[in-house]
XYZ file of C-alpha atoms in Angstrom:
358
model
C -30.377 17.107 -7.608
C -26.455 18.713 -7.192
C -23.440 16.241 -8.489
C -20.263 16.299 -6.740
C -17.306 17.059 -8.729
C -14.865 16.520 -6.160
C -13.498 12.977 -7.344
C -11.806 14.753 -9.964
C -9.738 17.183 -7.968
C -7.204 14.595 -7.513
C -5.942 13.765 -10.906
C -2.769 12.740 -12.108
C -2.514 13.161 -15.903
C 1.215 12.127 -16.959
C 0.754 13.203 -20.293
C 0.755 16.921 -19.126
C 2.620 18.608 -22.180
C 3.289 21.594 -20.031
C 6.086 19.569 -18.122
C 8.539 19.349 -20.734
C 12.365 19.685 -21.167
C 14.273 21.546 -23.964
C 17.011 18.532 -23.273
C 14.894 15.391 -23.434
C 12.455 14.521 -26.314
C 9.134 14.804 -25.497
C 7.352 11.674 -26.281
C 10.529 9.534 -24.817
C 9.949 11.412 -21.487
C 6.198 10.725 -21.329
C 6.815 7.204 -22.287
C 9.468 7.141 -19.209
C 6.874 8.694 -16.877
C 4.109 6.417 -17.806
C 6.385 3.416 -17.288
C 7.755 4.414 -14.016
C 4.136 4.705 -13.155
C 3.183 1.143 -14.329
C 5.753 -0.129 -12.489
C 5.176 1.437 -9.349
C 1.200 0.394 -9.496
C 2.677 -3.216 -10.128
C 4.664 -3.140 -6.890
C 1.798 -1.750 -5.063
C -0.677 -4.306 -6.362
C 1.923 -7.489 -5.758
C 2.140 -6.277 -2.044
C -1.617 -6.484 -2.017
C -1.627 -9.891 -3.601
C 1.184 -10.748 -1.068
C -0.826 -9.853 1.566
C -3.808 -11.450 0.333
C -2.105 -14.918 -0.172
C -0.316 -14.595 3.293
C -3.841 -13.823 5.161
C -5.516 -16.677 3.533
C -2.414 -19.304 4.204
C -2.501 -18.160 8.039
C -6.125 -18.747 7.922
C -5.831 -22.274 6.622
C -2.794 -23.092 9.365
C -4.901 -21.335 12.173
C -8.200 -23.833 11.283
C -5.855 -26.957 10.696
C -4.328 -26.120 14.236
C -7.929 -25.268 15.999
C -9.179 -28.398 14.365
C -5.981 -30.625 16.309
C -6.758 -28.725 19.227
C -9.814 -30.215 19.395
C -9.207 -33.508 18.634
C -6.705 -33.792 21.248
C -8.878 -31.981 23.988
C -11.632 -34.522 23.214
C -8.997 -37.319 23.655
C -7.910 -35.904 26.921
C -11.581 -35.817 28.067
C -12.021 -39.619 27.113
C -8.571 -41.151 27.952
C -6.366 -40.852 31.326
C -4.064 -38.048 31.607
C -0.908 -38.695 29.579
C 2.412 -36.735 30.084
C 3.294 -36.792 26.083
C -0.391 -36.110 24.973
C -0.238 -33.082 27.963
C 2.782 -31.824 26.031
C 1.316 -32.288 22.897
C -1.572 -30.204 23.717
C 0.299 -27.098 25.325
C 2.346 -26.772 22.118
C -0.858 -26.835 19.799
C -2.471 -24.307 22.309
C 0.951 -22.237 21.800
C 0.615 -22.355 18.207
C -3.078 -21.559 17.976
C -2.424 -18.338 19.890
C 0.796 -17.005 17.616
C -1.272 -17.781 14.571
C -4.368 -15.748 16.093
C -2.152 -13.279 16.485
C -0.382 -13.152 12.993
C -4.334 -13.360 11.731
C -4.820 -10.144 13.363
C -1.832 -8.520 12.040
C -2.223 -9.811 8.448
C -5.759 -8.299 8.510
C -4.503 -4.691 9.773
C -2.009 -4.862 7.016
C -4.736 -5.645 4.526
C -7.111 -2.947 6.103
C -4.277 -0.407 5.677
C -3.173 -1.477 2.271
C -7.068 -0.785 1.021
C -6.976 2.328 2.906
C -3.910 3.607 0.996
C -5.231 2.261 -2.280
C -8.338 4.598 -1.627
C -5.981 7.621 -1.384
C -3.788 7.029 -4.530
C -4.824 9.879 -7.350
C -6.406 8.695 -10.472
C -4.383 8.315 -13.714
C -4.979 7.884 -17.124
C -4.981 4.224 -16.760
C -7.383 4.138 -13.771
C -9.765 6.790 -14.527
C -11.732 4.619 -16.836
C -13.147 1.249 -15.050
C -15.884 -0.874 -16.077
C -19.634 0.181 -15.340
C -20.648 -3.036 -13.930
C -19.623 -6.635 -13.689
C -21.071 -9.952 -13.465
C -20.103 -12.521 -10.703
C -20.691 -16.277 -10.550
C -20.281 -18.226 -7.595
C -19.252 -21.634 -7.358
C -21.920 -22.467 -4.718
C -22.898 -26.535 -4.305
C -26.471 -26.684 -4.463
C -28.999 -28.456 -2.372
C -28.566 -32.311 -2.478
C -32.088 -33.749 -2.407
C -32.316 -36.602 0.227
C -32.506 -39.767 -1.530
C -35.147 -42.819 -0.374
C -33.782 -45.982 0.412
C -35.112 -47.548 -2.629
C -32.680 -44.874 -4.774
C -29.897 -45.138 -2.598
C -30.321 -49.392 -3.519
C -30.780 -48.691 -7.037
C -27.861 -46.001 -7.034
C -25.569 -48.688 -5.094
C -26.380 -51.525 -7.375
C -25.601 -49.531 -10.814
C -22.463 -48.446 -9.488
C -21.134 -51.663 -8.553
C -22.445 -53.120 -11.575
C -20.143 -51.160 -13.615
C -17.161 -50.352 -11.308
C -16.900 -53.621 -9.063
C -13.869 -54.659 -10.955
C -11.953 -51.537 -10.674
C -13.069 -51.393 -6.831
C -11.741 -54.831 -6.001
C -8.303 -53.962 -7.831
C -8.323 -50.790 -5.022
C -8.964 -53.423 -2.576
C -5.944 -55.493 -3.095
C -3.618 -52.500 -3.397
C -0.947 -51.922 -0.658
C 1.170 -49.182 -0.954
C -0.070 -45.816 -0.170
C 1.448 -44.327 -3.467
C -0.237 -47.287 -5.421
C -3.545 -46.191 -3.689
C -3.286 -42.635 -4.307
C -2.181 -42.930 -7.864
C -5.217 -45.085 -8.850
C -7.461 -43.066 -6.828
C -6.125 -39.956 -9.185
C -6.688 -42.189 -12.492
C -10.234 -43.027 -11.228
C -11.435 -40.448 -8.897
C -14.958 -41.539 -9.467
C -14.547 -44.187 -7.069
C -13.727 -41.834 -3.860
C -17.493 -42.233 -2.835
C -19.519 -44.119 -0.292
C -20.785 -46.626 -2.570
C -16.913 -47.708 -3.095
C -16.514 -48.130 0.773
C -19.772 -50.321 1.431
C -18.640 -52.465 -1.671
C -15.367 -53.401 0.085
C -16.787 -54.059 3.473
C -19.312 -56.525 1.757
C -16.312 -57.637 -0.052
C -14.673 -58.459 3.135
C -17.477 -60.516 4.808
C -17.660 -62.528 1.721
C -13.807 -63.322 1.982
C -14.112 -63.991 5.266
C -17.231 -66.443 4.908
C -14.645 -68.185 2.032
C -12.298 -68.551 5.008
C -9.630 -66.225 2.933
C -8.656 -64.378 6.361
C -5.371 -63.017 5.129
C -7.090 -61.373 1.960
C -9.911 -59.920 3.764
C -7.647 -57.814 6.109
C -5.987 -56.280 3.328
C -9.381 -55.169 1.910
C -10.446 -54.053 5.227
C -7.469 -52.046 5.184
C -8.540 -50.122 1.973
C -12.072 -49.853 3.215
C -10.772 -48.030 6.413
C -8.546 -45.993 3.840
C -11.973 -45.141 1.767
C -14.059 -44.204 4.869
C -10.898 -41.903 6.313
C -11.236 -39.978 3.051
C -15.240 -39.798 3.073
C -14.823 -38.183 7.155
C -11.991 -35.814 5.942
C -14.447 -34.307 3.443
C -17.310 -34.344 5.849
C -15.272 -32.509 7.873
C -13.629 -29.994 5.607
C -17.337 -29.749 3.953
C -15.779 -30.594 0.433
C -16.210 -33.095 -2.163
C -14.270 -36.257 -1.161
C -12.729 -36.680 -4.930
C -10.929 -32.888 -3.699
C -9.380 -34.035 -0.673
C -8.130 -37.677 -1.085
C -4.492 -36.626 -1.707
C -4.929 -34.351 1.802
C -5.561 -37.657 3.404
C -2.303 -39.841 1.806
C -0.141 -36.540 2.649
C -1.371 -36.928 6.171
C -1.204 -40.735 6.732
C 2.299 -40.754 5.359
C 3.444 -38.470 8.029
C 1.268 -39.277 10.540
C 1.701 -39.009 14.469
C 1.504 -41.918 16.406
C -2.122 -40.670 17.469
C -3.504 -40.228 13.970
C -1.764 -43.676 13.177
C -3.149 -45.356 16.289
C -6.791 -44.117 15.572
C -6.391 -45.671 12.004
C -5.262 -48.975 13.133
C -8.259 -48.787 15.927
C -10.967 -48.570 13.334
C -9.459 -50.999 10.997
C -9.262 -53.545 14.012
C -12.883 -52.520 15.037
C -13.956 -53.200 11.588
C -12.492 -56.854 11.133
C -13.796 -57.651 14.498
C -17.151 -56.528 12.961
C -16.757 -58.323 9.627
C -15.784 -61.593 11.825
C -19.074 -61.461 13.562
C -21.207 -60.727 10.774
C -19.782 -63.585 8.547
C -20.400 -66.054 11.248
C -23.937 -64.742 11.715
C -24.567 -65.055 8.282
C -22.897 -68.706 8.160
C -24.974 -69.976 10.994
C -28.209 -68.084 9.220
C -27.485 -70.169 6.170
C -26.724 -73.366 8.065
C -30.406 -72.988 9.586
C -31.964 -72.034 6.597
C -30.561 -75.361 4.942
C -31.631 -77.682 7.881
C -35.042 -76.073 7.529
C -35.331 -76.315 3.807
C -33.959 -80.231 4.736
C -36.951 -80.683 7.303
C -39.384 -79.365 5.295
C -38.774 -82.036 2.268
C -38.845 -84.960 5.492
C -42.076 -83.731 6.626
C -44.616 -86.898 6.518
C -48.439 -86.795 5.409
C -49.191 -85.369 8.819
C -46.841 -82.785 8.943
C -44.349 -84.329 11.455
C -40.692 -84.574 10.967
C -39.693 -88.661 10.809
C -36.335 -87.537 12.464
C -37.747 -85.988 15.161
C -40.468 -88.817 15.919
C -38.044 -91.643 15.610
C -35.782 -89.853 18.248
C -39.003 -89.828 20.585
C -40.011 -93.423 20.225
C -39.036 -95.911 22.565
C -35.832 -97.996 22.383
C -37.475 -101.149 21.246
C -39.506 -99.273 18.439
C -36.462 -97.834 17.160
C -35.132 -100.942 16.900
C -38.080 -102.457 14.879
C -37.612 -99.181 12.461
C -33.941 -100.073 12.082
C -34.446 -103.775 11.374
C -37.314 -103.144 9.280
C -39.244 -106.077 11.425
C -43.242 -105.355 11.557
C -43.347 -108.381 14.069
C -41.091 -106.844 16.429
C -42.770 -103.425 16.264
C -45.953 -105.152 17.091
C -44.272 -106.715 19.977
C -43.236 -103.629 21.357
C -46.596 -102.113 20.733
C -48.312 -104.774 22.597
C -45.728 -103.719 25.839
C -47.092 -100.291 25.666
C -50.061 -98.904 27.211
C -52.709 -98.884 24.629
C -52.903 -95.263 24.682
C -49.319 -94.519 24.609
C -49.076 -97.217 21.636
C -51.910 -95.298 19.717
C -50.402 -91.984 20.386
C -47.159 -93.505 18.851
C -48.343 -95.417 16.026
C -50.437 -92.042 14.933
C -47.291 -89.955 15.077
C -45.522 -92.524 12.941
C -48.186 -92.186 10.637
C -48.084 -88.489 10.619
C -44.425 -88.318 9.902
C -44.290 -91.227 7.125
C -42.450 -93.723 9.150
C -45.243 -96.175 9.045
C -47.663 -96.788 5.843
C -50.609 -98.486 6.769
C -51.848 -99.159 3.086
C -48.464 -100.397 2.027
C -48.084 -102.943 5.078
C -51.081 -104.451 4.554
C -50.503 -105.071 0.915
C -46.935 -106.598 2.144
C -48.846 -108.642 4.731
């Protein structure tokens, strides 16, 4: 197996003692040449870093513009044509085309710079490099899908620990206060906080604290928008909540309208849910009261009383047994036995007790 020594043909040795001058101190000459070469290498490296930074920034702007373009195109499909929206769409399309062109330009400059780097001769500072290196990639591990029971336990534990802080966040009204509070408590930027705020809204609506409910609903939508942004960017929500506040503070009319629309939908859902819960609670209480009223035969005395003829109802109101007997005599025997048995089963009439009184 032959060894290729061609890679050693272009080596720049700045400390070559043959290149000297009788008029200049030799060590000073070597230091001057070495310093000049280091400055040149630094400038070359700085240009590479500038190109990479510009390329990354251009790509980020392009992705952001493409997301805006997709959002506008979706709005155009779902809603009626609007001159202002159509103008905005054309503007974003032109911006996307320009950024795509810039991206190709920066990519070409980077490739050209890398080719020039390979052509550079070796010198005493670059001839030796590490034989190997270890790179560690910060890759997010695959998240195990939680069961419903695990989610419930996780939410319960989180609420028990941070309920007071989540409630405080729900009462904040200014954007800057909300951003600062989440900066101090980044663990609150999660799904559990959004769910807790919605439940708190329902409780406040049941207590008829409508203004306070609307304030907490606003903060619940703030948290939901942060979580949606994190899912869109595929990042941890704790790392992008500042970007949400930056967007909402300088939001255009469409973004603000989308936020307000989601807020109105949430408040309407909260009102419906609170109404359903109150109706369910009333039905439950009425059923409990009914169960307590049931007589020995399992009939409700109120329902039995309302089904009785008027004269029998009057006898029960006046607690007059003779009037009850007269009302029974006026009825068909079969109908009288029917009503009497229902009175006994519901507890309206107690035969043994009545006999003792007689």
